[in-house]
Amino acid sequence: MIDQQREYVLRSVEERGVRLIRLWFTDVLGNLKSLAISPAELDNALSDGMTFDGSSIDGFSRVQEADVLAIPDPDTFELLPWGDPQAPEARVFCNIHNLDGTPFQGDPRQVLRRHVKAAHDAGLTFYVAPDVEFFYFEKLEPGKPPVPIDDGGFFDLSTSAVTSELRKRTIRTLEALGIPVEYSFHEDAPGQQEIDLRHTDALTMADSVMTFRLAVREIAARNGVHATFMPKPLEGLQGSGMHLHMSLFRGDDNAFYSESDDYDLSDTAKSFMAGLLRHAGEITAVTNQTVNSYKRLVPNFEAPVHVSWARNNRSGLIRVPITKNSNPNATRIEYRSPDPACNPYLAFSLLLAAGMKGVEEGYELPDEADANLFEADDAVLDELGITQLPQSLNDALVVMEKSELVREALGEHIFEWFVRNKRSEWRAYKTQVTAFETDRYLKAL
């Protein structure tokens, strides 16, 4: 199969006159990286990989062990639908290897491949469908606050012709790249949009999220608009999340489904949810990896604060959507805390690891919390045994540093680098003197 796909890629490049092939991979923080090769180099790249200096990439190798190999995954080959049609370009995601051919421990895609394989060895396939939120702003001007390109709200049809056109062009682009879209709409805040992708296996979806973020920015920039996945760009308005719908399949059967349960949830689904809840604090530094992420995770902005679950309660961390016509294949859970700035390879890895820990050790699912937790006081939460997600990047790192599950799931290389990088970000943040402080204290103190 690999040889057939390899031959398909080489034939496609020749028949379609591709002039440039972009080899894509991701650094530890989820930033997309690329190196370009000519068609003449592609056969060699597919066979032996392309050597590059890993010490130039955040979280990759040290200077004394600099060189690594980028080996294209032919299953991810796609023509890029933008650019000069007279000189077509294509992209292919790469797995990063050491020069001896072993998987490179600093490659987030290799981390997710390891977890996907472990689940596969247990007879399971992990499926993910993200609801991705983002903002469109007018072209940014230095020193000035961002200006949304429209003043629309939830599901508004045509507050801005530009907004609708941008979303339409983006969806066409995604579908040309082989990324199916379920639907899109205007979100609650001015300039805020949501595009929901159809579910697929976790590795394909992580590649799709990386492609999605580039496509949204690319289409926006070509129309003089700035698109951002910053979790909370506007004070006083809701931020952008990336709600993740997840399920496990055993062959063609949904392992999360049970017809004998009131919520259609199997014991596997309940234990998986229990694993997510028990380890939620430990994985939050990765699912919400910026200082700004925690400006979103506050009450009354439709983002979760409490570690709880319910069927239709959006104030909790996990929601169990009600399925249409009790379709067994549609039974799934929705994990609501991640934001669209996370590294999808690492986020999916930790969610799968936490959920499978619950399945393997038979964690018991706590009672459903169906009240509006945003309105519950601390005494009520204590009585219900409901804790909160970390309230800052620092809090999240403290919990992560103590987590054996996260250390093992990410591997020592990425775990150590991630903590060191984010500790540096927190130090830079906390030594600032902000406009809030000068406005509040300069005259009063």
C-alpha positions as CSV (number, residue, x, y, z in Angstrom):
1,M,0.0,0.0,0.0
2,I,2.8,2.4,0.9
3,D,4.6,1.6,-2.4
4,Q,1.3,2.2,-4.3
5,Q,0.7,5.6,-2.6
6,R,4.4,6.5,-3.3
7,E,3.9,5.8,-7.0
8,Y,0.7,7.8,-7.0
9,V,2.5,10.8,-5.6
10,L,5.3,10.6,-8.1
11,R,2.8,10.2,-11.0
12,S,0.6,13.0,-9.8
13,V,3.6,15.4,-9.6
14,E,4.6,14.6,-13.1
15,E,1.1,14.6,-14.7
16,R,-0.1,17.8,-13.0
17,G,3.2,19.7,-13.7
18,V,3.9,20.4,-10.0
19,R,6.9,22.7,-9.7
20,L,7.4,22.7,-6.0
21,I,6.7,20.2,-3.1
22,R,6.5,21.7,0.4
23,L,7.6,19.3,3.1
24,W,5.5,20.2,6.2
25,F,6.2,19.4,9.9
26,T,5.5,21.0,13.2
27,D,7.6,22.3,16.1
28,V,6.7,21.5,19.7
29,L,4.4,24.4,20.1
30,G,2.4,23.5,17.0
31,N,3.9,26.1,14.6
32,L,3.9,24.8,11.0
33,K,7.3,24.6,9.4
34,S,8.2,23.9,5.8
35,L,11.0,23.3,3.4
36,A,10.6,23.1,-0.3
37,I,12.0,20.7,-2.8
38,S,11.9,20.4,-6.6
39,P,10.1,17.4,-8.2
40,A,13.5,16.0,-9.1
41,E,14.3,15.5,-5.4
42,L,10.9,13.9,-4.5
43,D,11.8,10.3,-5.2
44,N,14.9,10.6,-3.1
45,A,13.0,12.3,-0.3
46,L,10.3,9.6,-0.2
47,S,13.0,6.9,0.0
48,D,15.7,8.4,2.2
49,G,14.2,11.6,3.7
50,M,15.7,15.1,3.6
51,T,18.3,16.1,6.1
52,F,17.9,19.5,7.9
53,D,19.3,21.3,10.9
54,G,17.0,20.4,13.8
55,S,18.7,22.9,16.2
56,S,17.0,25.7,14.2
57,I,13.5,24.4,15.3
58,D,12.0,25.1,18.7
59,G,12.1,22.0,20.8
60,F,14.0,19.9,18.3
61,S,17.6,18.8,18.7
62,R,20.5,20.5,20.5
63,V,23.5,22.0,18.5
64,Q,25.7,19.0,19.2
65,E,23.0,16.6,17.7
66,A,21.6,19.0,15.1
67,D,20.8,17.0,12.0
68,V,17.5,15.1,11.6
69,L,15.6,13.6,8.7
70,A,12.2,14.7,7.3
71,I,10.6,11.7,5.7
72,P,7.4,12.5,3.7
73,D,4.2,10.6,4.5
74,P,2.8,9.9,1.0
75,D,-0.7,9.5,2.4
76,T,-0.8,13.3,3.1
77,F,0.1,14.5,-0.4
78,E,-2.3,17.2,-1.7
79,L,-2.1,20.0,-4.3
80,L,-2.2,23.5,-2.7
81,P,-5.3,25.3,-4.1
82,W,-3.7,28.7,-3.8
83,G,-0.7,30.2,-5.6
84,D,0.2,30.4,-9.3
85,P,-1.9,27.9,-11.3
86,Q,0.8,28.0,-14.0
87,A,3.3,26.7,-11.4
88,P,1.4,24.3,-9.1
89,E,2.6,23.5,-5.7
90,A,1.9,20.5,-3.4
91,R,2.3,19.7,0.3
92,V,3.1,16.6,2.2
93,F,3.5,16.1,5.9
94,C,6.7,14.6,7.2
95,N,7.7,12.3,10.1
96,I,10.9,13.4,11.7
97,H,13.6,10.7,12.3
98,N,17.1,10.5,13.7
99,L,19.8,9.9,11.1
100,D,19.8,6.2,12.1
101,G,16.2,6.0,11.0
102,T,14.6,5.8,14.5
103,P,11.7,8.1,15.3
104,F,12.8,11.5,16.6
105,Q,11.5,12.1,20.1
106,G,11.1,15.8,19.6
107,D,8.6,15.4,16.7
108,P,4.9,15.9,17.9
109,R,3.6,13.9,15.0
110,Q,5.7,10.9,16.1
111,V,4.2,11.2,19.6
112,L,0.7,11.1,18.2
113,R,1.6,8.2,15.9
114,R,2.8,6.3,19.0
115,H,-0.5,6.8,20.9
116,V,-2.6,6.0,17.8
117,K,-0.6,2.7,17.3
118,A,-1.0,1.7,21.0
119,A,-4.8,2.2,20.6
120,H,-4.7,0.3,17.3
121,D,-2.9,-2.6,19.0
122,A,-5.7,-2.7,21.5
123,G,-8.2,-3.0,18.6
124,L,-9.4,0.7,18.8
125,T,-9.4,3.7,16.4
126,F,-9.5,7.2,17.9
127,Y,-11.7,9.6,16.0
128,V,-11.8,13.4,16.5
129,A,-14.0,16.1,15.1
130,P,-13.1,19.7,16.1
131,D,-15.3,22.8,16.2
132,V,-12.8,25.5,15.5
133,E,-13.4,29.2,16.4
134,F,-11.4,32.2,15.2
135,F,-11.7,35.9,14.6
136,Y,-11.5,38.1,11.5
137,F,-10.0,41.5,12.1
138,E,-9.4,44.5,9.8
139,K,-5.8,44.8,8.7
140,L,-3.7,45.3,11.9
141,E,-2.1,48.6,12.6
142,P,0.8,48.8,15.1
143,G,-0.2,50.2,18.5
144,K,-3.9,50.1,17.8
145,P,-6.4,47.5,19.2
146,P,-7.8,44.9,16.7
147,V,-11.0,45.9,14.9
148,P,-13.5,43.1,14.0
149,I,-14.6,43.1,10.4
150,D,-18.3,42.9,11.3
151,D,-20.6,43.4,14.2
152,G,-22.5,40.1,13.8
153,G,-23.7,37.6,16.4
154,F,-24.7,34.0,16.6
155,F,-25.8,32.6,13.2
156,D,-26.2,36.1,11.7
157,L,-26.7,35.6,7.9
158,S,-25.1,38.6,6.3
159,T,-23.8,41.2,8.7
160,S,-20.9,41.5,6.3
161,A,-20.7,40.3,2.8
162,V,-16.9,40.0,3.3
163,T,-17.4,37.6,6.2
164,S,-19.7,35.3,4.3
165,E,-17.4,35.4,1.3
166,L,-14.3,34.6,3.4
167,R,-15.9,31.6,5.0
168,K,-17.2,30.3,1.7
169,R,-13.8,30.6,0.0
170,T,-12.2,28.9,3.0
171,I,-14.6,26.0,2.9
172,R,-14.0,25.5,-0.8
173,T,-10.2,25.6,-0.2
174,L,-10.5,23.1,2.6
175,E,-12.5,20.7,0.5
176,A,-10.0,21.1,-2.3
177,L,-7.4,19.9,0.2
178,G,-9.5,16.9,1.1
179,I,-10.7,18.3,4.4
180,P,-14.5,17.8,4.7
181,V,-16.5,20.5,6.5
182,E,-19.7,19.8,8.4
183,Y,-20.9,23.4,8.7
184,S,-19.9,26.9,9.5
185,F,-21.5,30.0,10.9
186,H,-21.0,33.4,12.5
187,E,-20.1,33.0,16.2
188,D,-21.3,35.1,19.1
189,A,-18.7,37.9,19.2
190,P,-18.2,40.5,16.4
191,G,-15.8,39.1,13.8
192,Q,-15.9,35.7,15.4
193,Q,-16.5,32.6,13.1
194,E,-16.8,28.8,13.6
195,I,-16.0,26.1,11.1
196,D,-16.7,22.4,12.1
197,L,-14.7,19.7,10.5
198,R,-16.1,16.2,9.9
199,H,-14.6,13.5,12.1
200,T,-11.7,11.3,11.0
201,D,-8.9,9.4,12.7
202,A,-6.8,11.5,15.1
203,L,-3.6,11.6,13.0
204,T,-5.4,12.7,9.9
205,M,-7.3,15.3,11.9
206,A,-4.2,16.7,13.5
207,D,-2.7,17.2,10.0
208,S,-6.1,18.8,9.0
209,V,-6.1,21.2,11.8
210,M,-2.6,22.4,10.9
211,T,-3.7,22.8,7.3
212,F,-6.9,24.5,8.4
213,R,-5.1,27.2,10.3
214,L,-2.9,28.0,7.4
215,A,-5.8,28.0,4.9
216,V,-7.9,30.4,7.1
217,R,-5.0,32.8,7.4
218,E,-4.1,32.5,3.7
219,I,-7.6,33.2,2.4
220,A,-8.0,36.1,4.9
221,A,-4.6,37.7,4.0
222,R,-5.4,37.5,0.3
223,N,-8.5,39.6,1.0
224,G,-6.7,42.2,3.2
225,V,-8.1,40.7,6.4
226,H,-6.3,39.4,9.5
227,A,-7.4,36.0,10.9
228,T,-6.3,34.9,14.3
229,F,-6.6,31.8,16.5
230,M,-5.6,33.8,19.6
231,P,-7.8,32.4,22.4
232,K,-9.0,35.7,23.8
233,P,-8.2,38.7,21.6
234,L,-11.0,41.0,22.8
235,E,-11.7,41.9,26.5
236,G,-15.2,41.4,27.7
237,L,-16.3,39.1,24.8
238,Q,-16.1,35.4,24.5
239,G,-12.8,33.8,23.4
240,S,-12.2,31.1,20.7
241,G,-12.2,27.5,21.7
242,M,-11.6,24.2,19.8
243,H,-14.3,21.9,21.2
244,L,-13.2,18.3,20.4
245,H,-15.8,15.6,19.7
246,M,-14.2,12.2,20.3
247,S,-15.1,8.6,20.0
248,L,-13.4,5.2,19.9
249,F,-14.3,2.5,17.3
250,R,-13.6,-1.2,17.4
251,G,-13.7,-2.1,13.8
252,D,-17.0,-0.7,12.5
253,D,-18.6,-0.6,15.9
254,N,-18.7,2.5,18.1
255,A,-17.0,1.4,21.4
256,F,-18.7,4.4,23.1
257,Y,-22.2,3.1,22.4
258,S,-24.5,1.0,24.5
259,E,-28.2,0.5,23.7
260,S,-28.9,-0.4,27.3
261,D,-27.7,2.9,28.8
262,D,-30.0,5.9,29.3
263,Y,-27.4,8.1,27.6
264,D,-26.3,5.5,25.1
265,L,-22.9,5.4,26.8
266,S,-20.9,2.2,27.1
267,D,-18.7,1.3,30.0
268,T,-15.7,2.1,27.8
269,A,-17.1,5.6,27.2
270,K,-17.7,6.2,30.9
271,S,-14.2,5.0,31.9
272,F,-12.7,7.1,29.1
273,M,-14.6,10.2,30.3
274,A,-13.5,9.4,33.9
275,G,-9.9,9.3,32.7
276,L,-10.3,12.7,31.0
277,L,-11.8,14.2,34.2
278,R,-9.2,12.8,36.6
279,H,-6.3,14.0,34.5
280,A,-7.8,17.2,33.1
281,G,-5.7,19.5,35.2
282,E,-2.5,17.7,34.3
283,I,-3.1,18.1,30.5
284,T,-4.4,21.6,30.5
285,A,-1.0,23.3,30.0
286,V,-0.9,21.5,26.6
287,T,-4.5,21.9,25.6
288,N,-4.3,25.6,26.6
289,Q,-0.7,26.5,26.2
290,T,-0.5,30.3,26.3
291,V,-0.9,33.0,29.0
292,N,-3.8,34.3,27.0
293,S,-5.6,30.9,27.0
294,Y,-6.6,31.4,30.7
295,K,-8.3,34.7,29.9
296,R,-10.9,32.5,28.0
297,L,-11.4,29.9,30.8
298,V,-13.5,32.2,33.0
299,P,-17.2,32.0,34.0
300,N,-20.0,33.3,31.8
301,F,-18.2,33.3,28.4
302,E,-19.3,29.7,27.4
303,A,-15.9,28.2,28.2
304,P,-15.6,25.5,30.9
305,V,-14.1,26.3,34.3
306,H,-15.2,23.2,36.2
307,V,-14.1,19.6,35.9
308,S,-17.4,18.0,35.4
309,W,-19.6,16.4,32.7
310,A,-23.3,16.5,31.7
311,R,-25.4,15.9,28.6
312,N,-26.3,19.4,27.5
313,N,-24.6,21.6,30.1
314,R,-22.1,23.8,28.4
315,S,-20.7,25.1,31.7
316,G,-18.9,21.7,32.2
317,L,-15.7,20.3,30.8
318,I,-17.3,17.3,29.0
319,R,-20.7,17.4,27.2
320,V,-22.4,14.3,25.9
321,P,-24.4,15.4,22.8
322,I,-27.8,13.9,22.2
323,T,-27.6,11.9,19.0
324,K,-30.1,12.2,16.1
325,N,-32.4,9.2,15.8
326,S,-30.3,7.3,18.4
327,N,-27.7,6.6,15.7
328,P,-25.1,4.3,17.4
329,N,-22.2,5.7,15.3
330,A,-23.0,9.3,16.4
331,T,-22.5,8.6,20.1
332,R,-19.5,10.7,21.2
333,I,-18.3,13.0,23.9
334,E,-17.3,16.7,23.5
335,Y,-14.2,18.0,25.4
336,R,-14.6,21.7,25.7
337,S,-11.5,23.3,27.1
338,P,-8.9,23.2,24.3
339,D,-8.3,26.3,22.3
340,P,-7.3,26.6,18.6
341,A,-3.8,27.8,19.4
342,C,-2.7,24.4,20.9
343,N,-0.5,21.9,19.2
344,P,-3.1,19.4,17.9
345,Y,-0.6,16.5,17.8
346,L,0.2,16.8,21.5
347,A,-3.3,17.7,22.6
348,F,-4.8,14.7,20.9
349,S,-2.0,12.5,22.3
350,L,-2.7,13.6,25.9
351,L,-6.5,13.3,25.5
352,L,-6.1,9.7,24.2
353,A,-3.6,8.8,26.9
354,A,-5.8,10.2,29.7
355,G,-8.9,8.5,28.4
356,M,-7.2,5.2,27.8
357,K,-5.8,5.3,31.4
358,G,-9.4,5.5,32.6
359,V,-10.4,2.5,30.4
360,E,-7.4,0.4,31.4
361,E,-7.7,1.0,35.1
362,G,-11.5,1.0,35.2
363,Y,-12.0,4.6,36.5
364,E,-15.5,5.2,37.8
365,L,-17.4,8.1,36.2
366,P,-18.5,10.7,38.8
367,D,-22.2,11.8,38.9
368,E,-23.4,14.1,36.2
369,A,-23.4,17.9,37.1
370,D,-26.4,19.2,35.2
371,A,-26.7,22.5,37.1
372,N,-25.3,25.8,35.7
373,L,-22.0,25.7,37.5
374,F,-21.2,29.3,36.6
375,E,-23.8,30.3,39.2
376,A,-22.8,27.8,41.9
377,D,-20.8,29.1,44.8
378,D,-17.7,27.4,46.3
379,A,-19.7,25.6,49.1
380,V,-22.0,24.0,46.5
381,L,-19.0,22.9,44.3
382,D,-17.2,21.5,47.3
383,E,-20.3,19.5,48.3
384,L,-20.6,18.1,44.8
385,G,-16.8,17.4,44.7
386,I,-16.3,19.5,41.6
387,T,-12.9,21.1,41.2
388,Q,-11.7,23.8,38.8
389,L,-9.4,23.7,35.8
390,P,-6.0,25.6,36.4
391,Q,-6.7,29.3,36.4
392,S,-3.4,30.4,34.9
393,L,-0.5,29.0,32.8
394,N,1.6,28.9,36.0
395,D,-1.1,26.9,37.8
396,A,-1.3,24.5,34.8
397,L,2.5,24.0,34.7
398,V,2.6,23.3,38.4
399,V,0.1,20.5,38.0
400,M,1.7,19.2,34.7
401,E,5.2,19.0,36.3
402,K,3.9,16.5,38.8
403,S,2.1,14.3,36.2
404,E,3.7,11.0,35.5
405,L,1.0,10.4,32.8
406,V,1.9,13.6,30.9
407,R,5.7,12.9,31.2
408,E,5.2,9.4,29.9
409,A,2.8,10.3,27.2
410,L,4.9,13.2,25.7
411,G,8.3,11.5,26.3
412,E,11.1,13.1,28.3
413,H,12.4,15.2,25.4
414,I,9.2,17.1,24.7
415,F,8.1,17.2,28.4
416,E,11.3,18.9,29.5
417,W,11.4,21.3,26.6
418,F,7.7,22.3,26.8
419,V,7.9,23.0,30.6
420,R,11.1,25.1,30.2
421,N,9.6,27.1,27.2
422,K,6.4,27.8,29.1
423,R,8.1,28.7,32.3
424,S,10.0,31.3,30.3
425,E,6.8,32.6,28.8
426,W,5.3,32.9,32.3
427,R,8.3,34.8,33.7
428,A,8.1,37.3,30.8
429,Y,4.4,37.8,31.4
430,K,4.5,38.3,35.2
431,T,7.3,40.9,35.0
432,Q,5.2,43.2,32.8
433,V,3.5,46.4,34.2
434,T,0.2,46.4,32.4
435,A,-2.2,49.2,31.4
436,F,-4.6,47.7,34.0
437,E,-2.1,48.3,36.8
438,T,-1.1,51.8,35.8
439,D,-4.8,52.8,35.4
440,R,-5.8,51.3,38.8
441,Y,-2.8,52.1,40.9
442,L,-0.7,55.0,39.6
443,K,-2.8,57.8,41.0
444,A,-4.4,55.8,43.9
445,L,-1.2,54.5,45.5
